[in-house]
Short mmCIF file of C-alpha atoms in Angstrom, two decimals:
data_model
loop_
_atom_site.label_atom_id
_atom_site.label_comp_id
_atom_site.label_asym_id
_atom_site.label_seq_id
_atom_site.Cartn_x
_atom_site.Cartn_y
_atom_site.Cartn_z
CA MET A 198 124.26 16.18 -63.23
CA ALA A 199 120.98 14.88 -64.57
CA LEU A 200 121.92 15.43 -68.18
CA GLN A 201 125.23 13.66 -67.78
CA ASP A 202 123.60 10.63 -66.22
CA VAL A 203 120.89 10.41 -68.80
CA SER A 204 123.27 10.67 -71.68
CA GLY A 205 125.87 8.50 -70.00
CA PHE A 206 128.50 10.94 -71.13
CA GLN A 207 131.91 10.35 -69.63
CA ASP A 208 134.19 13.18 -68.80
CA THR A 209 137.05 11.85 -70.86
CA PRO A 210 135.87 11.50 -74.42
CA MET A 211 139.50 11.31 -75.59
CA SER A 212 139.61 7.64 -74.67
CA HIS A 213 137.11 6.88 -77.40
CA ARG A 214 138.24 7.57 -80.89
CA TRP A 215 136.73 6.65 -84.18
CA ASN A 216 134.37 4.01 -82.85
CA THR A 217 130.89 4.59 -81.63
CA PRO A 218 131.46 5.40 -77.99
CA ALA A 219 129.51 3.14 -75.76
CA SER A 220 129.21 6.00 -73.34
CA LEU A 221 127.01 8.06 -75.59
CA SER A 222 123.56 6.57 -75.55
CA GLY A 223 121.41 6.50 -78.59
CA SER A 224 122.69 6.25 -82.08
CA VAL A 225 125.14 8.98 -82.65
CA PRO A 226 125.67 9.34 -86.34
CA PHE A 227 129.34 9.28 -86.89
CA ARG A 228 130.07 10.24 -90.39
CA CYS A 229 128.10 11.84 -93.13
CA ASP A 230 127.73 9.01 -95.54
CA ASN A 231 125.23 10.85 -97.66
CA ARG A 232 126.66 13.83 -99.35
CA HIS A 233 124.00 16.29 -98.32
CA THR A 234 122.25 15.50 -95.10
CA SER A 235 121.31 17.59 -92.21
CA LEU A 236 118.71 17.31 -89.50
CA SER A 237 118.25 13.64 -90.25
CA SER A 238 119.45 10.71 -88.26
CA LEU A 239 122.07 8.67 -90.04
CA SER A 240 122.92 5.08 -89.37
CA THR A 241 126.26 4.62 -87.73
CA SER A 242 128.79 4.14 -90.45
CA SER A 243 132.23 2.65 -90.56
CA SER A 244 134.91 4.14 -88.41
CA LEU A 245 137.37 4.91 -91.17
CA PRO A 246 136.87 8.27 -92.83
CA THR A 247 137.13 8.04 -96.59
CA ARG A 248 138.91 10.73 -98.45
CA ARG A 249 136.70 12.60 -100.84
CA PRO A 250 138.20 14.80 -103.50
CA PHE A 251 135.65 17.52 -102.91
CA PRO A 252 134.24 17.18 -99.43
CA LEU A 253 131.94 20.17 -99.28
CA SER A 254 129.17 17.92 -98.28
CA HIS A 255 127.06 19.73 -95.80
CA GLY A 256 123.77 20.81 -97.27
CA THR A 257 123.56 24.25 -95.90
CA THR A 258 124.81 27.79 -96.16
CA THR A 259 125.91 29.45 -92.98
CA LEU A 260 128.08 32.48 -92.65
CA ALA A 261 129.31 34.90 -90.05
CA PHE A 262 131.47 37.97 -90.06
CA VAL A 263 132.79 40.53 -87.64
CA PHE A 264 132.37 44.27 -88.11
CA GLN A 265 132.45 47.38 -86.00
CA GLY A 266 128.95 46.81 -84.67
CA GLY A 267 129.56 43.25 -83.47
CA VAL A 268 129.07 39.95 -85.24
CA ILE A 269 126.47 38.99 -87.82
CA ALA A 270 125.53 35.34 -88.24
CA ALA A 271 123.23 34.21 -91.01
CA ALA A 272 122.08 30.85 -92.30
CA ASP A 273 119.49 29.36 -94.59
CA THR A 274 116.66 27.30 -93.09
CA ARG A 275 116.48 24.31 -95.37
CA ALA A 276 117.11 20.93 -93.83
CA SER A 277 117.76 18.56 -96.70
CA CYS A 278 118.03 14.81 -96.74
CA SER A 279 119.44 13.52 -100.03
CA GLY A 280 117.14 15.39 -102.32
CA LEU A 281 114.19 15.79 -99.99
CA VAL A 282 113.59 18.98 -98.10
CA ALA A 283 113.05 17.54 -94.67
CA CYS A 284 112.23 20.84 -93.05
CA PRO A 285 111.93 24.25 -94.69
CA THR A 286 112.09 26.18 -91.42
CA ALA A 287 114.97 24.59 -89.60
CA GLN A 288 117.03 26.62 -87.18
CA LYS A 289 120.71 26.39 -87.83
CA ILE A 290 121.90 29.12 -85.50
CA LEU A 291 121.57 28.08 -81.90
CA PRO A 292 122.25 30.31 -78.92
CA ILE A 293 124.37 28.88 -76.13
CA HIS A 294 124.22 31.88 -73.88
CA SER A 295 123.54 35.54 -74.31
CA HIS A 296 126.88 36.21 -75.94
CA LEU A 297 127.62 32.99 -77.75
CA LEU A 298 125.91 31.58 -80.78
CA VAL A 299 126.71 28.45 -82.69
CA THR A 300 125.98 28.08 -86.39
CA THR A 301 125.70 24.48 -87.40
CA SER A 302 126.21 22.57 -90.59
CA GLY A 303 126.44 18.88 -91.26
CA SER A 304 124.53 16.15 -89.56
CA GLY A 305 121.68 17.78 -87.68
CA ALA A 306 121.58 15.31 -84.85
CA ASP A 307 125.30 15.67 -84.25
CA CYS A 308 125.00 19.44 -84.24
CA MET A 309 122.20 19.39 -81.71
CA LEU A 310 124.11 16.98 -79.52
CA TRP A 311 127.34 18.94 -79.55
CA GLU A 312 125.55 22.20 -79.01
CA ARG A 313 123.97 20.77 -75.88
CA ILE A 314 127.21 19.27 -74.66
CA LEU A 315 129.01 22.54 -75.23
CA ALA A 316 126.34 24.51 -73.41
CA ARG A 317 126.54 22.09 -70.51
CA GLU A 318 130.31 22.29 -70.29
CA ILE A 319 130.29 26.08 -70.41
CA ARG A 320 127.67 26.19 -67.68
CA LEU A 321 129.70 23.77 -65.54
CA TYR A 322 132.76 25.91 -66.02
CA GLN A 323 130.84 28.94 -64.92
CA LEU A 324 129.55 27.20 -61.82
CA ARG A 325 132.98 25.90 -60.91
CA HIS A 326 134.98 29.04 -61.56
CA GLY A 327 132.50 31.79 -60.98
CA ARG A 328 133.05 33.43 -64.32
CA ARG A 329 131.96 32.73 -67.82
CA LEU A 330 134.32 30.82 -70.08
CA SER A 331 135.80 33.10 -72.72
CA ILE A 332 134.92 32.65 -76.34
CA THR A 333 138.41 31.48 -77.20
CA GLY A 334 138.16 28.97 -74.39
CA SER A 335 134.75 27.76 -75.51
CA ALA A 336 136.01 27.23 -79.04
CA LYS A 337 139.07 25.39 -77.78
CA LEU A 338 136.91 23.22 -75.52
CA LEU A 339 134.65 22.34 -78.41
CA SER A 340 137.53 21.53 -80.74
CA HIS A 341 139.14 19.24 -78.16
CA MET A 342 135.85 17.48 -77.55
CA LEU A 343 135.25 17.06 -81.26
CA HIS A 344 138.69 15.81 -82.21
CA PRO A 345 137.99 12.14 -81.56
CA PHE A 346 134.88 12.23 -83.74
CA LYS A 347 134.47 12.88 -87.40
CA GLY A 348 131.42 13.60 -89.49
CA THR A 349 129.94 16.74 -88.10
CA ASP A 350 130.67 20.39 -88.59
CA VAL A 351 129.88 23.00 -86.01
CA SER A 352 131.03 26.58 -86.23
CA PRO A 353 130.62 28.76 -83.15
CA VAL A 354 130.04 32.41 -83.58
CA SER A 355 130.44 34.68 -80.67
CA ASP A 356 131.03 37.98 -79.09
CA ARG A 357 132.66 38.71 -75.80
CA CYS A 358 135.26 41.26 -74.84
CA GLY A 359 135.25 42.38 -78.40
CA PRO A 360 133.73 40.37 -81.16
CA LYS A 361 135.33 37.04 -81.92
CA LEU A 362 134.55 34.45 -84.50
CA PHE A 363 135.84 30.90 -84.63
CA TYR A 364 135.46 28.13 -87.14
CA VAL A 365 135.47 24.76 -85.42
CA CYS A 366 135.29 21.59 -87.43
CA SER A 367 134.59 18.06 -86.32
CA ASP A 368 138.08 16.88 -87.20
CA GLY A 369 139.55 19.22 -84.60
CA THR A 370 140.32 22.28 -86.72
CA ARG A 371 139.91 25.57 -84.92
CA LEU A 372 140.55 28.83 -86.70
CA GLN A 373 139.98 32.35 -85.55
CA GLY A 374 139.02 34.85 -88.20
CA GLU A 375 136.78 37.68 -89.24
CA LEU A 376 134.74 36.05 -91.97
CA PHE A 377 133.73 32.44 -92.36
CA SER A 378 131.16 30.62 -94.40
CA VAL A 379 130.45 26.92 -94.08
CA GLY A 380 128.43 24.42 -96.06
CA SER A 381 127.68 23.45 -99.62
CA GLY A 382 126.58 26.98 -100.44
CA SER A 383 129.64 28.58 -98.91
CA PRO A 384 131.62 29.24 -102.10
CA TYR A 385 128.71 31.25 -103.44
CA ALA A 386 128.44 33.15 -100.20
CA TYR A 387 132.16 33.86 -100.18
CA GLY A 388 131.83 35.32 -103.64
CA VAL A 389 129.40 37.93 -102.40
CA LEU A 390 131.03 38.56 -99.04
CA ASP A 391 134.69 38.79 -100.02
CA GLY A 392 134.10 41.85 -102.12
CA GLU A 393 131.96 43.77 -99.68
CA VAL A 394 132.66 42.93 -96.05
CA ARG A 395 134.54 45.73 -94.31
CA TRP A 396 135.02 46.62 -90.68
CA SER A 397 133.27 49.96 -91.15
CA LEU A 398 129.88 48.65 -92.25
CA ASN A 399 126.93 49.94 -90.29
CA GLU A 400 124.38 47.57 -88.86
CA GLU A 401 121.84 47.89 -91.63
CA GLU A 402 124.40 47.36 -94.38
CA ALA A 403 125.87 44.38 -92.60
CA ILE A 404 122.50 42.74 -92.17
CA SER A 405 121.47 43.29 -95.75
CA LEU A 406 124.85 42.04 -96.95
CA ALA A 407 124.53 38.86 -94.93
CA ARG A 408 121.02 38.30 -96.24
CA GLU A 409 122.12 38.87 -99.79
CA ALA A 410 125.00 36.43 -99.46
CA VAL A 411 122.72 33.68 -98.15
CA TYR A 412 120.14 34.49 -100.80
CA ARG A 413 122.67 34.19 -103.61
CA ALA A 414 123.93 30.93 -102.21
CA THR A 415 120.44 29.51 -101.91
CA HIS A 416 119.75 30.54 -105.48
CA ARG A 417 122.63 28.49 -106.83
CA ASP A 418 122.92 25.67 -104.34
CA ALA A 419 120.20 23.07 -104.45
CA TYR A 420 120.71 22.02 -100.87
CA SER A 421 120.30 25.48 -99.39
CA GLY A 422 117.11 27.41 -99.58
CA ASN A 423 113.90 28.65 -98.05
CA CYS A 424 114.32 31.48 -95.58
CA VAL A 425 117.27 33.39 -94.14
CA ASP A 426 117.87 33.28 -90.42
CA LEU A 427 119.89 36.15 -89.08
CA PHE A 428 121.43 37.02 -85.73
CA HIS A 429 123.31 40.07 -84.64
CA ILE A 430 125.52 39.90 -81.55
CA THR A 431 126.66 42.99 -79.75
CA ALA A 432 128.21 43.61 -76.39
CA GLN A 433 124.70 43.56 -74.96
CA GLY A 434 123.84 40.11 -76.26
CA TYR A 435 122.31 38.69 -79.36
CA LEU A 436 119.26 39.71 -81.33
CA ASN A 437 117.37 37.75 -83.90
CA LYS A 438 116.93 39.89 -86.91
CA ILE A 439 114.86 37.78 -89.25
CA THR A 440 112.78 39.90 -91.56
CA ASP A 441 111.05 37.01 -93.23
CA GLN A 442 107.37 37.20 -92.29
CA PHE A 443 106.81 33.58 -93.17
CA LEU A 444 109.59 32.37 -90.92
CA GLN A 445 108.44 34.56 -88.09
CA LYS A 446 104.91 33.25 -88.39
CA VAL A 447 106.07 29.64 -88.46
CA ARG A 448 108.15 30.14 -85.36
CA GLU A 449 105.27 31.81 -83.57
CA ILE A 450 102.83 29.10 -84.48
CA ASN A 451 105.20 26.44 -83.23
CA HIS A 452 105.76 28.42 -80.04
CA TRP A 453 109.46 28.61 -80.67
CA PRO A 454 111.00 31.54 -78.87
CA LEU A 455 111.79 34.35 -81.23
CA PHE A 456 114.89 35.54 -79.40
CA THR A 457 114.12 39.11 -80.17
CA GLU A 458 115.03 40.43 -76.76
CA SER A 459 118.61 41.25 -75.98
CA LYS A 460 120.64 40.98 -72.82
CA GLY A 461 121.20 38.11 -70.45
CA ASN A 462 117.67 36.78 -70.40
CA ALA A 463 117.62 36.20 -74.11
CA CYS A 464 118.40 32.53 -73.68
CA ARG A 465 115.93 29.89 -74.56
CA ASP A 466 113.04 29.16 -72.29
CA GLY A 467 111.84 25.67 -71.66
CA GLY A 468 113.11 22.76 -73.62
CA ALA A 469 116.59 21.58 -72.86
CA ASP A 470 118.22 22.37 -69.59
CA THR A 471 121.33 23.49 -71.25
CA GLY A 472 122.00 26.74 -69.56
CA CYS A 473 118.89 28.57 -70.66
CA GLY A 474 117.30 30.97 -68.31
CA TRP A 475 120.46 31.53 -66.36
CA ARG A 476 122.21 34.78 -66.21
CA GLY A 477 125.92 35.13 -66.31
CA ARG A 478 127.53 36.64 -63.33
CA GLU A 479 129.50 39.48 -64.85
CA MET B 83 149.05 21.88 -100.45
CA GLU B 84 151.02 23.21 -97.50
CA TYR B 85 154.70 23.95 -97.50
CA LEU B 86 157.43 23.89 -94.90
CA ILE B 87 161.12 24.56 -95.39
CA GLY B 88 164.15 24.66 -93.12
CA ILE B 89 167.78 25.63 -93.79
CA GLN B 90 170.54 25.17 -91.24
CA GLY B 91 173.53 27.48 -91.18
CA GLN B 92 176.61 27.38 -89.05
CA ASP B 93 175.06 29.03 -86.03
CA PHE B 94 171.41 29.46 -86.94
CA VAL B 95 168.43 27.67 -88.44
CA LEU B 96 166.08 29.42 -90.82
CA VAL B 97 162.55 28.08 -91.16
CA ALA B 98 159.52 29.16 -93.16
CA ALA B 99 155.95 27.96 -93.58
CA ASP B 100 153.05 29.06 -95.72
CA ASN B 101 150.08 30.81 -94.13
CA ILE B 102 147.05 29.27 -95.74
CA ALA B 103 144.49 27.26 -93.80
CA ALA B 104 142.35 25.56 -96.40
CA ASN B 105 139.26 23.41 -96.33
CA SER B 106 138.64 21.54 -99.57
CA ILE B 107 138.80 24.21 -102.26
CA ILE B 108 138.29 27.21 -99.97
CA GLN B 109 141.01 29.23 -98.23
CA MET B 110 139.50 29.68 -94.79
CA LYS B 111 142.33 31.76 -93.39
CA GLN B 112 145.30 33.57 -94.95
CA ASP B 113 147.35 34.27 -91.84
CA GLN B 114 147.60 30.93 -90.10
CA ASP B 115 150.79 30.36 -88.15
CA LYS B 116 152.01 26.79 -88.53
CA MET B 117 154.98 27.14 -86.19
CA PHE B 118 154.70 26.09 -82.59
CA LYS B 119 157.17 27.30 -80.02
CA LEU B 120 158.28 24.33 -77.95
CA SER B 121 160.78 26.29 -75.90
CA ASP B 122 162.91 29.42 -76.18
CA LYS B 123 165.07 27.87 -78.83
CA ILE B 124 162.98 25.15 -80.40
CA LEU B 125 160.28 25.51 -83.04
CA LEU B 126 158.00 22.81 -84.33
CA LEU B 127 156.53 23.28 -87.80
CA CYS B 128 153.57 21.06 -88.41
CA VAL B 129 151.42 20.35 -91.46
CA GLY B 130 149.13 17.52 -92.38
CA GLU B 131 145.58 16.53 -91.74
CA ALA B 132 143.31 19.23 -90.43
CA GLY B 133 142.84 19.03 -86.70
CA ASP B 134 145.61 16.47 -86.22
CA THR B 135 148.28 19.13 -86.76
CA VAL B 136 147.20 21.46 -84.01
CA GLN B 137 146.22 18.67 -81.62
CA PHE B 138 149.53 16.85 -81.96
CA ALA B 139 151.67 19.96 -81.96
CA GLU B 140 150.00 21.38 -78.88
CA TYR B 141 150.27 18.01 -77.14
CA ILE B 142 154.02 17.96 -77.76
CA GLN B 143 154.33 21.61 -76.82
CA LYS B 144 152.63 21.15 -73.47
CA ASN B 145 154.61 18.03 -72.67
CA ILE B 146 157.91 19.79 -73.37
CA GLN B 147 156.84 22.59 -71.07
CA LEU B 148 155.79 20.06 -68.44
CA TYR B 149 159.22 18.48 -68.59
CA LYS B 150 160.77 21.85 -67.93
CA MET B 151 158.48 22.45 -64.98
CA ARG B 152 159.17 19.07 -63.47
CA ASN B 153 162.92 18.92 -64.01
CA GLY B 154 163.97 22.54 -64.00
CA TYR B 155 165.72 22.49 -67.36
CA GLU B 156 164.59 22.33 -70.94
CA LEU B 157 164.92 19.46 -73.35
CA SER B 158 167.55 19.85 -76.02
CA PRO B 159 166.34 19.96 -79.64
CA LYS B 160 167.65 16.43 -80.20
CA ALA B 161 165.79 15.12 -77.19
CA ALA B 162 162.65 16.98 -78.16
CA ALA B 163 162.84 15.57 -81.68
CA ASN B 164 163.22 12.04 -80.40
CA PHE B 165 160.41 12.52 -77.91
CA THR B 166 158.17 13.74 -80.70
CA ARG B 167 159.15 10.85 -82.89
CA LYS B 168 158.41 8.35 -80.16
CA ASN B 169 154.95 9.80 -79.60
CA LEU B 170 154.17 9.80 -83.29
CA ALA B 171 155.40 6.22 -83.61
CA ASP B 172 153.33 5.07 -80.66
CA TYR B 173 150.19 6.50 -82.19
CA LEU B 174 151.05 5.19 -85.63
CA ARG B 175 149.93 1.67 -84.93
CA SER B 176 147.00 2.59 -82.78
CA ARG B 177 143.55 3.02 -84.21
CA THR B 178 144.03 6.76 -84.18
CA PRO B 179 147.25 7.71 -85.91
CA TYR B 180 148.18 11.33 -86.35
CA HIS B 181 148.77 12.16 -89.98
CA VAL B 182 151.27 15.02 -89.67
CA ASN B 183 154.57 16.00 -91.26
CA LEU B 184 156.97 17.94 -89.10
CA LEU B 185 160.11 19.97 -89.09
CA LEU B 186 161.75 20.58 -85.76
CA ALA B 187 164.35 23.32 -85.59
CA GLY B 188 166.38 24.29 -82.58
CA PHE B 189 169.60 25.64 -81.20
CA ASP B 190 171.53 23.78 -78.55
CA GLU B 191 174.28 25.29 -76.41
CA THR B 192 176.56 22.31 -76.90
CA ASP B 193 175.53 20.88 -80.26
CA GLY B 194 174.74 24.09 -82.07
CA PRO B 195 171.88 24.48 -84.53
CA GLY B 196 169.84 21.45 -85.58
CA LEU B 197 167.11 20.79 -88.11
CA TYR B 198 165.15 17.56 -87.87
CA TYR B 199 162.87 16.21 -90.56
CA MET B 200 160.01 13.93 -89.50
CA ASP B 201 157.30 12.49 -91.66
CA HIS B 202 153.93 10.95 -90.91
CA LEU B 203 155.42 7.47 -90.61
CA SER B 204 157.57 8.90 -87.84
CA ALA B 205 160.87 8.64 -89.65
CA LEU B 206 163.33 11.07 -88.09
CA ALA B 207 166.41 12.45 -89.80
CA LYS B 208 168.73 15.30 -88.94
CA ALA B 209 169.30 17.23 -92.13
CA PRO B 210 171.07 20.42 -93.23
CA PHE B 211 167.98 21.46 -95.18
CA ALA B 212 164.53 19.98 -95.60
CA ALA B 213 161.08 20.69 -96.98
CA HIS B 214 157.59 19.24 -96.75
CA GLY B 215 154.63 19.35 -99.08
CA TYR B 216 154.23 19.30 -102.85
CA GLY B 217 156.42 22.38 -102.95
CA ALA B 218 159.30 20.24 -101.76
CA TYR B 219 159.44 18.50 -105.13
CA LEU B 220 160.11 21.82 -106.76
CA THR B 221 162.53 23.28 -104.25
CA LEU B 222 164.73 20.47 -102.97
CA SER B 223 166.87 20.60 -106.10
CA ILE B 224 167.40 24.31 -105.61
CA LEU B 225 168.51 23.62 -102.07
CA ASP B 226 170.79 20.82 -103.29
CA ARG B 227 172.42 23.12 -105.78
CA TYR B 228 172.95 26.26 -103.75
CA TYR B 229 173.27 25.10 -100.17
CA ARG B 230 176.60 25.40 -98.39
CA PRO B 231 177.18 24.61 -94.74
CA ASP B 232 178.76 28.02 -94.16
CA LEU B 233 175.86 30.13 -95.37
CA THR B 234 175.43 33.47 -93.70
CA ARG B 235 172.02 34.58 -92.55
CA ASP B 236 171.48 36.85 -95.55
CA GLU B 237 172.55 34.15 -97.97
CA ALA B 238 170.17 31.71 -96.34
CA VAL B 239 167.31 34.19 -96.67
CA ASP B 240 168.21 34.67 -100.33
CA LEU B 241 168.17 30.92 -100.84
CA LEU B 242 164.77 30.81 -99.19
CA LYS B 243 163.56 33.56 -101.49
CA LYS B 244 164.79 31.60 -104.49
CA CYS B 245 162.74 28.62 -103.37
CA ILE B 246 159.63 30.68 -102.84
CA GLU B 247 159.96 32.37 -106.20
CA GLU B 248 160.14 28.97 -107.81
CA LEU B 249 156.97 27.94 -106.03
CA ASN B 250 155.30 31.11 -107.15
CA LYS B 251 156.26 30.38 -110.72
CA ARG B 252 155.61 26.66 -111.01
CA PHE B 253 153.36 25.51 -108.26
CA ILE B 254 149.74 25.24 -109.28
CA LEU B 255 148.41 26.52 -105.97
CA ASN B 256 148.62 30.11 -104.92
CA LEU B 257 150.59 30.49 -101.70
CA PRO B 258 150.59 34.23 -101.19
CA SER B 259 152.55 34.57 -98.00
CA PHE B 260 155.08 32.76 -95.84
CA SER B 261 156.03 33.25 -92.20
CA VAL B 262 159.79 33.19 -91.65
CA ARG B 263 161.65 32.67 -88.39
CA LEU B 264 165.28 32.33 -87.46
CA ILE B 265 166.67 30.51 -84.43
CA ASP B 266 170.13 31.22 -83.09
CA LYS B 267 171.80 31.31 -79.72
CA GLU B 268 169.79 34.35 -78.77
CA GLY B 269 166.49 32.62 -79.36
CA ILE B 270 163.73 32.77 -81.93
CA HIS B 271 163.51 35.84 -84.16
CA ASP B 272 160.57 36.73 -86.38
CA LEU B 273 161.68 37.87 -89.78
CA GLU B 274 159.39 39.71 -92.12
CA LYS B 275 156.82 37.71 -94.05
CA LEU B 276 157.73 36.80 -97.59
CA MET B 277 155.09 37.58 -100.15
CA PRO B 278 155.99 36.69 -103.71
CA VAL B 279 154.52 39.13 -106.17
CA GLY B 280 153.13 38.14 -109.55
CA ALA B 281 154.47 35.37 -111.72
CA LYS B 282 157.42 35.81 -114.00
#
């Protein structure tokens, strides 16, 4: 596979633990040394993880919850780098295929890398086995791939055969649940969500609740802010539901796809060859 | 933060674990099952560093099942405990140790019930009762005082309830629910979850 050769990625990442794997080309930032960094390249740090008393160090607010109409995923769009807003219109929710989204928090480069690797592995699975890998399987695959590495934080959000939501962390944790929020703004988001999320919400209520939770978190957390990015996944696929005119305009100007169409062809066009443009054989 | 407890009776082993999956100060999940079924009569309870617990426990689980597939019979609890200990010890002095604390509980046809305590330095001990976590400091003395080798199942459950009430009263962290399972010659039985109510 072209991508595998270019990245030099070996099929057995388990043999490399803790140290910078020689097989991954480029500098892969290993551990978040800075407390609040995302979408910035970090220098490779020491291989021993230090224990912090309060390690909520990812400068972001992302959340997702399951309700009767599918799954809602929301995130802020601020990419911070130790006190500087590196990008006010970052995209923290990345689609893998029409029914699987990944919300990312932590080191931006790591998140992009793992998102691509995951998309590649899922596509390979589909080519080899003739059916799409289930959400549970995708989450398990990601958690096994991540276990040897520490320093990133990627939380897939998904819907297939009924909505499912997994929290996957770079240290190998994998939890299934109905409501998760990740990042430095997550306690504030939990405060809003815990009281109000119910299975019986309708779509409008769910969307406005998700937006409100991110808004409240961005109000209090310095490292979250700017706009709110929102996705809604149903059995038909995902839909981008941003209502922020500014964000929409920025994305248009930069020719980023808006992902407003649903169904199988809602994957990204152009850019990375990570399974975009392909349709699942269902 | 997490809590495991095991009590061995004459022909059963009672085990319980809390249900919280936490990340820093946040409870991510309130219904996490920390018990892994190694075989029909062996349970592995695993707590410790996030990620390491599930990875190590599932690794042991799959290897035990592989042994059964290859050899046609299951490992005894004693053998499984020693196998687990050996794996943990091998990884201990590698660059990637697993930081997990375990309780292994099982019922053997010939040896009867067995409870094995294993810590992250891969020390293994067969014990009549054992606990892991900060909660162990509060409850081991209760177990010392009230444990008898000829406990009945109900008495063992009452002893477990005593321990959990003590945690509820004195432990700084809120542990709202505990999964409870019992292993005897018939296999593994799920008992109802214990949920201590209020503080006295």
